[in-house]
Coordinates of N, CA and C in Angstrom, one line a residue:
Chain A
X963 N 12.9 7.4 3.3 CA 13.7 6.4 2.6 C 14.4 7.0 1.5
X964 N 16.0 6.6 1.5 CA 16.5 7.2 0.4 C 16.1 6.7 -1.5
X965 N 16.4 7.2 -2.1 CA 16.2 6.4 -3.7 C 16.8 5.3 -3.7
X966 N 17.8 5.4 -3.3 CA 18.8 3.7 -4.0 C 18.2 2.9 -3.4
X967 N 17.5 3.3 -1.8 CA 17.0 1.9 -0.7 C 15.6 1.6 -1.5
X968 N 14.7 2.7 -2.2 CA 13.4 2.2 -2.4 C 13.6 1.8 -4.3
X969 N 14.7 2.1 -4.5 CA 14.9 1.5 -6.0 C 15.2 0.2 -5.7
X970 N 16.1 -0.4 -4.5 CA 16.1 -1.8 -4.2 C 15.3 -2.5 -3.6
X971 N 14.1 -1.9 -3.1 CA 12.9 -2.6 -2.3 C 12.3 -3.6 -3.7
X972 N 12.1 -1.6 -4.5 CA 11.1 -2.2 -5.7 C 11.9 -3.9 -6.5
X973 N 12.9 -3.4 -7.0 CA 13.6 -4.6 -7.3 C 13.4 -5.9 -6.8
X974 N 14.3 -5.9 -5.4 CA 13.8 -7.3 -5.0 C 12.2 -7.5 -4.4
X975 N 11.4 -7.1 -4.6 CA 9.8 -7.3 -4.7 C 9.7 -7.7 -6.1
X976 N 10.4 -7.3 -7.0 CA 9.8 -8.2 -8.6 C 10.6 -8.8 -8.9
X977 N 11.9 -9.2 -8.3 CA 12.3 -10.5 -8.5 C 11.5 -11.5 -7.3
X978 N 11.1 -11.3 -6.6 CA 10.3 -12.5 -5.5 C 9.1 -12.3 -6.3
X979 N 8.6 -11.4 -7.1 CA 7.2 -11.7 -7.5 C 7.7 -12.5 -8.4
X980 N 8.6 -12.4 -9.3 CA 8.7 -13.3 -10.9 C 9.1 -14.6 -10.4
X981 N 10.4 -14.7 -9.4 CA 10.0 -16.5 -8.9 C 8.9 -16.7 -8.6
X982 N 8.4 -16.6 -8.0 CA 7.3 -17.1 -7.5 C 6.3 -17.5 -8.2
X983 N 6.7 -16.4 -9.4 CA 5.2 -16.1 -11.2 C 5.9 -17.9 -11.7
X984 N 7.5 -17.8 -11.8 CA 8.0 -18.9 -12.7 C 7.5 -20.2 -11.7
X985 N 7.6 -20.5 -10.5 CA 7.7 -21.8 -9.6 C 6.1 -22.1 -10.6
X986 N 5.2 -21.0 -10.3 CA 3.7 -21.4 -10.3 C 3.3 -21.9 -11.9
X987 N 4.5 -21.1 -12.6 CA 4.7 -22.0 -14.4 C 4.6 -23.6 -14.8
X988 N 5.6 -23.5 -13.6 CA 6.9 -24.8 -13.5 C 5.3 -26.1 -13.3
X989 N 5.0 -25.1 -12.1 CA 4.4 -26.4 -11.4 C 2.7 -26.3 -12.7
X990 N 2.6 -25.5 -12.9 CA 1.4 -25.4 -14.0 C 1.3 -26.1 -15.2
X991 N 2.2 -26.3 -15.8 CA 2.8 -26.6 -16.7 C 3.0 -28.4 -16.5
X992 N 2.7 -29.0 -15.4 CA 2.7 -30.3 -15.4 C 1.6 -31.0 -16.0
X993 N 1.3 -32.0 -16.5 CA 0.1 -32.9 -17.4 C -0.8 -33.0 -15.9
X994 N -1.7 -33.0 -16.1 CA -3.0 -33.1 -15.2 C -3.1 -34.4 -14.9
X995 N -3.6 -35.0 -13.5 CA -3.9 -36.1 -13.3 C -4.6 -36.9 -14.1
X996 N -4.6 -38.2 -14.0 CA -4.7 -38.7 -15.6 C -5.9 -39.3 -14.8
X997 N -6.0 -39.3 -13.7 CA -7.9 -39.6 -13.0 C -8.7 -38.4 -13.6
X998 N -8.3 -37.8 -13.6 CA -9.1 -36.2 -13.8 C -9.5 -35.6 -12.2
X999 N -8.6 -36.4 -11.5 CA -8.6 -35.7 -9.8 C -7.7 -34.8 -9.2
X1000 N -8.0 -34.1 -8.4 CA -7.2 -33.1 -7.9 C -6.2 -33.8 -7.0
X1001 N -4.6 -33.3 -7.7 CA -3.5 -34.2 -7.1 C -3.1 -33.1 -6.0
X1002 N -1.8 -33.7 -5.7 CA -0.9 -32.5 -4.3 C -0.1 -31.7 -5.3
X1003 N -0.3 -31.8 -6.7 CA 0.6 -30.7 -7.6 C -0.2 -29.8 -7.4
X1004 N -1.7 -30.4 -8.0 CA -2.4 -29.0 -8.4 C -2.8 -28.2 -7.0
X1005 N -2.7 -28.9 -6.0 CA -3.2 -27.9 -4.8 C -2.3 -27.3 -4.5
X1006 N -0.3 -27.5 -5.0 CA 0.8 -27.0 -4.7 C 0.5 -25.5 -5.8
X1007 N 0.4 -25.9 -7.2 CA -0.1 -25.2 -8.1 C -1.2 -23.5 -7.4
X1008 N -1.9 -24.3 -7.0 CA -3.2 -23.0 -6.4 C -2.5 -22.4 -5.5
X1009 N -1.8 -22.7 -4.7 CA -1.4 -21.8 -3.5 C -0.2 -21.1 -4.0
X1010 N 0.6 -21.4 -5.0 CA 1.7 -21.0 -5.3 C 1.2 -19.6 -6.1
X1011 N 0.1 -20.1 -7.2 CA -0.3 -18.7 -7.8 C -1.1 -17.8 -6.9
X1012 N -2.0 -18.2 -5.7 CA -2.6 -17.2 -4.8 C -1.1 -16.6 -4.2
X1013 N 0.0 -17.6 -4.2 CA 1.0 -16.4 -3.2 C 1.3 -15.1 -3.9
X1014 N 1.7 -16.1 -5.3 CA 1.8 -14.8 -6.8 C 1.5 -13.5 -6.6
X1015 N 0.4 -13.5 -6.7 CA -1.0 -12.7 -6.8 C -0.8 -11.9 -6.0
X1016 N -0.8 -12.4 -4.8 CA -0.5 -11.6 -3.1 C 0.8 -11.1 -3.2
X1017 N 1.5 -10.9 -3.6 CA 3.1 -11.1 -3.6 C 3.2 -9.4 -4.8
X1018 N 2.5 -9.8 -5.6 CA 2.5 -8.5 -6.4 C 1.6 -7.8 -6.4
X1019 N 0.4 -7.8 -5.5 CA -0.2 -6.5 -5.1 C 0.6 -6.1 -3.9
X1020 N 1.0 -6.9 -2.8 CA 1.5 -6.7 -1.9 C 3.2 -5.3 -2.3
X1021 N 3.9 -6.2 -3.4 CA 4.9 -5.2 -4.2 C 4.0 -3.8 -4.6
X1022 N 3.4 -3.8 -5.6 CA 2.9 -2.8 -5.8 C 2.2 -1.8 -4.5
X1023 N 1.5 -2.0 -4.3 CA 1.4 -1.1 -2.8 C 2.5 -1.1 -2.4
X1024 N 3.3 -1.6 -2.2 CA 4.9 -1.1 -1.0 C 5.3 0.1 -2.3
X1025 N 5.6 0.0 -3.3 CA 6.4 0.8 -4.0 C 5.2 2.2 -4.5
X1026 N 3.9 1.6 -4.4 CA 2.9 2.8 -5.0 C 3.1 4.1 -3.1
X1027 N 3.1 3.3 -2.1 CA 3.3 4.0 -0.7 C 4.4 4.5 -0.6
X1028 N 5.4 4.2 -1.3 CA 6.7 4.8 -1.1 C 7.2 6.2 -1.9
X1029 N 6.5 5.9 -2.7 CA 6.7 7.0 -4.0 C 6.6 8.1 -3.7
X1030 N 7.0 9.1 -4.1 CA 6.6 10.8 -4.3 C 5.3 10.9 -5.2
X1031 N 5.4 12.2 -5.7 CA 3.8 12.2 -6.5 C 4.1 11.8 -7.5
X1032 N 5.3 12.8 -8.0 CA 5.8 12.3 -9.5 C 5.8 10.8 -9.8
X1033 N 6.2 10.2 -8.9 CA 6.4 8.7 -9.4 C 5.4 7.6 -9.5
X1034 N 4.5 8.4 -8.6 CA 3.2 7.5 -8.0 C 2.5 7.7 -9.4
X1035 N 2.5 9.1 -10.6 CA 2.2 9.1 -12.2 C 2.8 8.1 -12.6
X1036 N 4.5 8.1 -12.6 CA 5.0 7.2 -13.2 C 4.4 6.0 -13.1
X1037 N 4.5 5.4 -11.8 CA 3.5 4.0 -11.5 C 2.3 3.6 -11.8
X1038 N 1.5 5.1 -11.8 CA 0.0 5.1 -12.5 C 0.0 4.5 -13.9
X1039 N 1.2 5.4 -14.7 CA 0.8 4.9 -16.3 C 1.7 3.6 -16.6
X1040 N 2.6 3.4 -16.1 CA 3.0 1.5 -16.1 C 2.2 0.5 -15.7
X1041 N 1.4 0.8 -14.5 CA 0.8 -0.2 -14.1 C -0.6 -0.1 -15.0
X1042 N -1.0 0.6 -16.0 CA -2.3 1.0 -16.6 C -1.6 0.4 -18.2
X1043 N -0.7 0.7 -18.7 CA -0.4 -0.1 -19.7 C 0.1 -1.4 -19.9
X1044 N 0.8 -1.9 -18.8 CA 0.8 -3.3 -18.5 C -0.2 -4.4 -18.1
X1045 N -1.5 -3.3 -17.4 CA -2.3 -4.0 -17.0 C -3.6 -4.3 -18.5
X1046 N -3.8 -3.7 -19.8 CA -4.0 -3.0 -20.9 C -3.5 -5.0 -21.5
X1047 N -2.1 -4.6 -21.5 CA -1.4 -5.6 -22.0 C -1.4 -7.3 -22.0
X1048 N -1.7 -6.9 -20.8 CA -2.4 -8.4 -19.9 C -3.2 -8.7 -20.3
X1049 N -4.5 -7.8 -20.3 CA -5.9 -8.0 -20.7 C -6.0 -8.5 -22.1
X1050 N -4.9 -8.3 -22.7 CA -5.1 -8.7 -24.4 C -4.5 -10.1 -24.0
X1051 N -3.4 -10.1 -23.4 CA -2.7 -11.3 -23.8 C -3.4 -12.6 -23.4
X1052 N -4.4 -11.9 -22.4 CA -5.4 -13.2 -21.1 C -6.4 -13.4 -22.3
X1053 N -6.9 -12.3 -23.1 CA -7.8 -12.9 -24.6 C -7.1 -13.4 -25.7
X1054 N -5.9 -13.7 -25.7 CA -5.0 -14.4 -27.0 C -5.4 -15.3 -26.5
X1055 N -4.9 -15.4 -25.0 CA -4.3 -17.1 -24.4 C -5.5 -17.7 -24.6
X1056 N -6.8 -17.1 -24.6 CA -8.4 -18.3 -24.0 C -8.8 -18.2 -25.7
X1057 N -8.2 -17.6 -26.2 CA -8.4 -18.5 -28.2 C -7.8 -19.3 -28.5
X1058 N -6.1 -19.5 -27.9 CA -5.5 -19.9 -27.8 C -6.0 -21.5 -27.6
X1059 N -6.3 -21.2 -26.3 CA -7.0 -22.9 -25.4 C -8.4 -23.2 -26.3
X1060 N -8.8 -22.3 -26.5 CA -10.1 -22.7 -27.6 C -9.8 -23.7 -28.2
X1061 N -8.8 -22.9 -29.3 CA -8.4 -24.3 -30.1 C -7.6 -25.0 -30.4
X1062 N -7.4 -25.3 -28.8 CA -6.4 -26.2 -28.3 C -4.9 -26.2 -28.8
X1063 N -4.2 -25.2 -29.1 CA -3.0 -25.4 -28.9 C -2.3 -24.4 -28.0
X1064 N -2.6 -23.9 -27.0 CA -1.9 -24.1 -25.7 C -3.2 -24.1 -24.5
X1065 N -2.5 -25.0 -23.5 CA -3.5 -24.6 -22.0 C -3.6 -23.6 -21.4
X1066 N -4.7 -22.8 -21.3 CA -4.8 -21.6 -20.3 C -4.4 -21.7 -19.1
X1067 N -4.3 -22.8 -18.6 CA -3.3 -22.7 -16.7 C -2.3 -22.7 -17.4
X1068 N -1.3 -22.7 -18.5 CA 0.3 -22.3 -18.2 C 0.2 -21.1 -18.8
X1069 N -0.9 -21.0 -20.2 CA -0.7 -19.4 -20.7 C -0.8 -18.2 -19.9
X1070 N -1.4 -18.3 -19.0 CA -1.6 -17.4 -18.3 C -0.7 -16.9 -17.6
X1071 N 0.0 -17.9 -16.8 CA 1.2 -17.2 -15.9 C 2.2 -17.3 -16.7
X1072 N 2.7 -17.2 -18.0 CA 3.3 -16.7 -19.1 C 2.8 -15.2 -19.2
X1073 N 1.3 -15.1 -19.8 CA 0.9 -13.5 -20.0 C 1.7 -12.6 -18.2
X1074 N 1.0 -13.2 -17.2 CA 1.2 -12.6 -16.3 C 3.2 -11.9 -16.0
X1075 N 3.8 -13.2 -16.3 CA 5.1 -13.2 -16.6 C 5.6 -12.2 -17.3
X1076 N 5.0 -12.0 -18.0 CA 4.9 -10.8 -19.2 C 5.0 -9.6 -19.1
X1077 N 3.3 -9.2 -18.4 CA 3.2 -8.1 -17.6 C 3.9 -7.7 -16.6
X1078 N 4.3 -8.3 -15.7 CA 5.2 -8.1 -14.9 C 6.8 -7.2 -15.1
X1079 N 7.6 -8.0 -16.4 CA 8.2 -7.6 -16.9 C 8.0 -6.5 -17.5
X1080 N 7.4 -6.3 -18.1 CA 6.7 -5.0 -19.0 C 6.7 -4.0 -18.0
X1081 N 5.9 -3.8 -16.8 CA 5.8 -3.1 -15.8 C 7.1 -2.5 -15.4
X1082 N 8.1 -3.5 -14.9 CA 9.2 -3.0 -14.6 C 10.0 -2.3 -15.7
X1083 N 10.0 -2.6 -17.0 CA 10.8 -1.8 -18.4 C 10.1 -0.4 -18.1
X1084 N 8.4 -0.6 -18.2 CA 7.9 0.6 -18.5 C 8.7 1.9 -17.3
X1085 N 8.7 1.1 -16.0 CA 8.8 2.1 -14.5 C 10.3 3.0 -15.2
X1086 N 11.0 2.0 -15.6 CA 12.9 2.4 -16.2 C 12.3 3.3 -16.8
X1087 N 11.9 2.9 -18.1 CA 11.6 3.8 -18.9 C 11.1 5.1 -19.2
X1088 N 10.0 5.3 -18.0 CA 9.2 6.5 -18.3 C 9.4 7.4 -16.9
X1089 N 10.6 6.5 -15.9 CA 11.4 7.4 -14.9 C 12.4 7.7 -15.7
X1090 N 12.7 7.6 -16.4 CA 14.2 8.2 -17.6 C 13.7 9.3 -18.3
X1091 N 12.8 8.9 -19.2 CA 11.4 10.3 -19.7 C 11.3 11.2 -18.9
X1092 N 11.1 11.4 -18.3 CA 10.2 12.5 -17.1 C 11.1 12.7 -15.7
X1093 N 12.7 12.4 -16.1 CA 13.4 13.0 -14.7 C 14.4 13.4 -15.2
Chain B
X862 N 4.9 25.2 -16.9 CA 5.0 26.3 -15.5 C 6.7 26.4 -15.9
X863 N 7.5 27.6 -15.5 CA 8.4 28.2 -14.8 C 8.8 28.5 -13.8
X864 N 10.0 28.1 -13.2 CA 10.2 28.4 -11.3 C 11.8 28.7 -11.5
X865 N 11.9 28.9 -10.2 CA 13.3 29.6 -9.9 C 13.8 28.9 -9.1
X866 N 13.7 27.7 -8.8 CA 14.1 26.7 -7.9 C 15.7 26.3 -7.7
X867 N 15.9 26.2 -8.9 CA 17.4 25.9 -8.9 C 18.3 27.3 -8.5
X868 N 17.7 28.4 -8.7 CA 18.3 30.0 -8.2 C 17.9 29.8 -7.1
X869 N 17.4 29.5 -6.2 CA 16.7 29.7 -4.9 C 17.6 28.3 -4.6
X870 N 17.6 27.3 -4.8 CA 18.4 26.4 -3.8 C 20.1 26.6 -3.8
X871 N 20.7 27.2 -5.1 CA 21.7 27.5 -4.9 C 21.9 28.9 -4.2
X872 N 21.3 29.6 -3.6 CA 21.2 30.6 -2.9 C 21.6 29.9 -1.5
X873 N 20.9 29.1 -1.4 CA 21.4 28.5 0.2 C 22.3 27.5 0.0
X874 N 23.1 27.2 -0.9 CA 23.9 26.6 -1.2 C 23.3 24.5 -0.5
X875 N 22.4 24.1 -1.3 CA 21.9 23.1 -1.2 C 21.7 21.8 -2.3
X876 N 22.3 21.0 -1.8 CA 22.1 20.5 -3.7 C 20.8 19.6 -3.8
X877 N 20.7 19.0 -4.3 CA 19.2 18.2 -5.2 C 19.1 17.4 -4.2
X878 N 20.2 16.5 -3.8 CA 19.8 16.0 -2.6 C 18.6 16.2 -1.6
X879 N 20.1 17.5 -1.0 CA 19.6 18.2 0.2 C 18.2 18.6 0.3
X880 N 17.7 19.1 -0.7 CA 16.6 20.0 -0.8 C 15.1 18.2 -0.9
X881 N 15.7 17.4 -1.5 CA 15.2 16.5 -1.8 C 14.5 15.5 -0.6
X882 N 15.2 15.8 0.3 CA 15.4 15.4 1.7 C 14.4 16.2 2.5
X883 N 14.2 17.4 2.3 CA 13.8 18.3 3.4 C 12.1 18.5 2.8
X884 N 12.0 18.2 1.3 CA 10.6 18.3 1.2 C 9.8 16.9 0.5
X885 N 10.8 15.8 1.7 CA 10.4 14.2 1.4 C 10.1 14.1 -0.4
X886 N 11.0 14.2 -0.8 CA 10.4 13.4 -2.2 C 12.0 13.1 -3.0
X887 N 11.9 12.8 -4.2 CA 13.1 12.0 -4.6 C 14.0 13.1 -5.5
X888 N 16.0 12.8 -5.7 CA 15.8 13.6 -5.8 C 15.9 13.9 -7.5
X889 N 15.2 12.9 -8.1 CA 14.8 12.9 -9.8 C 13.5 14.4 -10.1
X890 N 13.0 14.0 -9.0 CA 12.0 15.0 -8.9 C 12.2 16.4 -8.9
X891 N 12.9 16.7 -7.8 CA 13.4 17.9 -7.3 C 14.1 18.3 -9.2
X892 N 15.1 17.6 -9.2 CA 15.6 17.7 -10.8 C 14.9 18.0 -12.0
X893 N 13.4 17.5 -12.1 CA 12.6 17.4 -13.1 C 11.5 18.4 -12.8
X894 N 11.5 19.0 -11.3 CA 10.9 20.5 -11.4 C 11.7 21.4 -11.8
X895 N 12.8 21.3 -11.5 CA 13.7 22.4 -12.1 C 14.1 22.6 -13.3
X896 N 14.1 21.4 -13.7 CA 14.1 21.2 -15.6 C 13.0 22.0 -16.1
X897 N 12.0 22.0 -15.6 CA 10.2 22.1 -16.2 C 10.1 21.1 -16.9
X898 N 10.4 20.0 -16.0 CA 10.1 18.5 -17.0 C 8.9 18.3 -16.4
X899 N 8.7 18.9 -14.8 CA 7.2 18.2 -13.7 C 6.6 19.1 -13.0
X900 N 5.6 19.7 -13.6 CA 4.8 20.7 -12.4 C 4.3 20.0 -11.2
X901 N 4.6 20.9 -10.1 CA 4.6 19.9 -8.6 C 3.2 20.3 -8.4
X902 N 2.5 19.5 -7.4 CA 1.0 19.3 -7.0 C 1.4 20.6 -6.8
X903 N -0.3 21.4 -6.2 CA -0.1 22.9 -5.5 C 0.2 22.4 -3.7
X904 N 0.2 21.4 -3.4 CA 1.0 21.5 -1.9 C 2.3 21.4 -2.0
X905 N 2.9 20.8 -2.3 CA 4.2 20.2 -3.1 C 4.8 21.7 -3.7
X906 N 4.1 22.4 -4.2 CA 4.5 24.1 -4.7 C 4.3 25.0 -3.5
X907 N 3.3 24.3 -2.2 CA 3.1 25.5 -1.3 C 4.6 25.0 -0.3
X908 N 4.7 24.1 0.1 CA 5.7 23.5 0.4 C 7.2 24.5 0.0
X909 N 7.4 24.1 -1.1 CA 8.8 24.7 -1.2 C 8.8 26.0 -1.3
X910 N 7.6 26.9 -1.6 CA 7.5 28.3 -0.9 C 8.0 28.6 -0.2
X911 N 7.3 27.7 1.0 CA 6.8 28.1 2.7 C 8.9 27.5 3.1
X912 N 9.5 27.1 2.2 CA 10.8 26.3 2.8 C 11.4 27.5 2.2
X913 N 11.3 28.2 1.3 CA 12.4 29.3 0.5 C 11.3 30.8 1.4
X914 N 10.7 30.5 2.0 CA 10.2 31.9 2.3 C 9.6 32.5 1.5
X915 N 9.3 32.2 0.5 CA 8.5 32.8 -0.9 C 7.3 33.1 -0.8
X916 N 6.3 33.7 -1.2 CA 5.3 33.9 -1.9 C 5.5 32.3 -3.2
X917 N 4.0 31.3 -3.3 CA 4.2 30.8 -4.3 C 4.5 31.5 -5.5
X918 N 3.9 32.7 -6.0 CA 4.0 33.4 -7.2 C 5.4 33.7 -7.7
X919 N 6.6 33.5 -6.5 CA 7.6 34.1 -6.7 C 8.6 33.4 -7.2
X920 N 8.0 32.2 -6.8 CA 8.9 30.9 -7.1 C 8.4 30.1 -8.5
X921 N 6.9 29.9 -8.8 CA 6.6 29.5 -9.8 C 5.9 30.8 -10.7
X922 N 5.8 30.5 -11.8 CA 5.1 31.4 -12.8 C 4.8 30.8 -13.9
X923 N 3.9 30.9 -14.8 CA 3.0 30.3 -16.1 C 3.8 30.4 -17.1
X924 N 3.9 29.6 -18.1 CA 5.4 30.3 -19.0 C 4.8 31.4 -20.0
X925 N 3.6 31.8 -19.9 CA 3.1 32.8 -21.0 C 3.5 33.9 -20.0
X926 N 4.4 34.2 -19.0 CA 4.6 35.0 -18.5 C 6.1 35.1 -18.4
X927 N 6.4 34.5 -18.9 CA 8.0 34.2 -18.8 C 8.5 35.1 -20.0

């Protein structure tokens, strides 16, 4: 596979992961049934972040399998400091919800949103460093 | 590490591409061994030996030897 085709794989794999991150915001981000029962949002909700989820490991393996060695470093230390990044932001967000001023179902796919983006700056960035 | 890679592919008149192509990898890479920006795995080094005909020794060397 040439560069420009696997530079555009990776691309449109993290724009379909980040819709997919935003849809599962959108729909997250709605007030909770006021029964305290599980409506057809929230079960729209769950499937939409399981596709998430799937969607960007499924990216990441395509682009970690496609790589050379050099890159598959590159991808090692992006995906290790994004994932670093996450892990803080997933403990802001649950102090956050502690004391209650934001909900952990939208902070989260905000932190995620985050990481994601991060990942992709870092890959720019530390393929520009090191080629 | 130190290599002579860029002397040896312009020997066969091949550019970063070319060469990029023939030992599957990208060709930032190929660029970034030649720079001494990336020491390549030792297969990845046996590899472009065994493609220039080299001896690995001949193609790379330690830079305290340089």
């Amino acid at each position: 596979m040439s560069e420009a085709k696997r530079q555009r794989t990776t691309n449109r794999n993290a724009i379909i992961v980040f819709i997919l991150f935003t849809i599962s915001l959108l729909l997250g981000s709605a007030p909770m049934d006021a029964n305290g029962g599980i409506g057809t949002r929230d079960i729209a909700w769950a499937v939409v972040s399981f596709l998430s989820f799937a969607t960007l490991l499924w990216a990441m393996f395509i682009g970690y399998k496609q790589a050379d060695e050099r890159q598959r470093g590159i991808q090692l230390q992006a995906t290790s400091i994004s994932f670093a990044t996450v892990m803080l932001g997933i403990f802001v967000a649950q102090l956050l919800d502690a004391i209650a001023i934001v909900a952990l179902k939208s902070s989260t796919q905000v932190v995620f949103m985050g990481g994601i983006i991060l990942w992709v700056i870092l890959l720019r960035v530390l393929e520009r460093r090191h080629s | 590490m130190k290599n002579t890679l860029a002397a040896l592919r312009a020997n066969y008149h091949w550019s970063q591409a070319d060469l990029a192509d023939k030992l599957d990898v990208s060709r930032q890479t190929v660029n970034a061994i030649e720079n001494d920006r990336y020491d390549p795995s030792l297969p990845l080094a046996f590899k472009i030996a065994q493609l220039f005909d080299k001896h690995i020794e001949e193609v790379f060397s330690p830079n305290d030897n340089a």
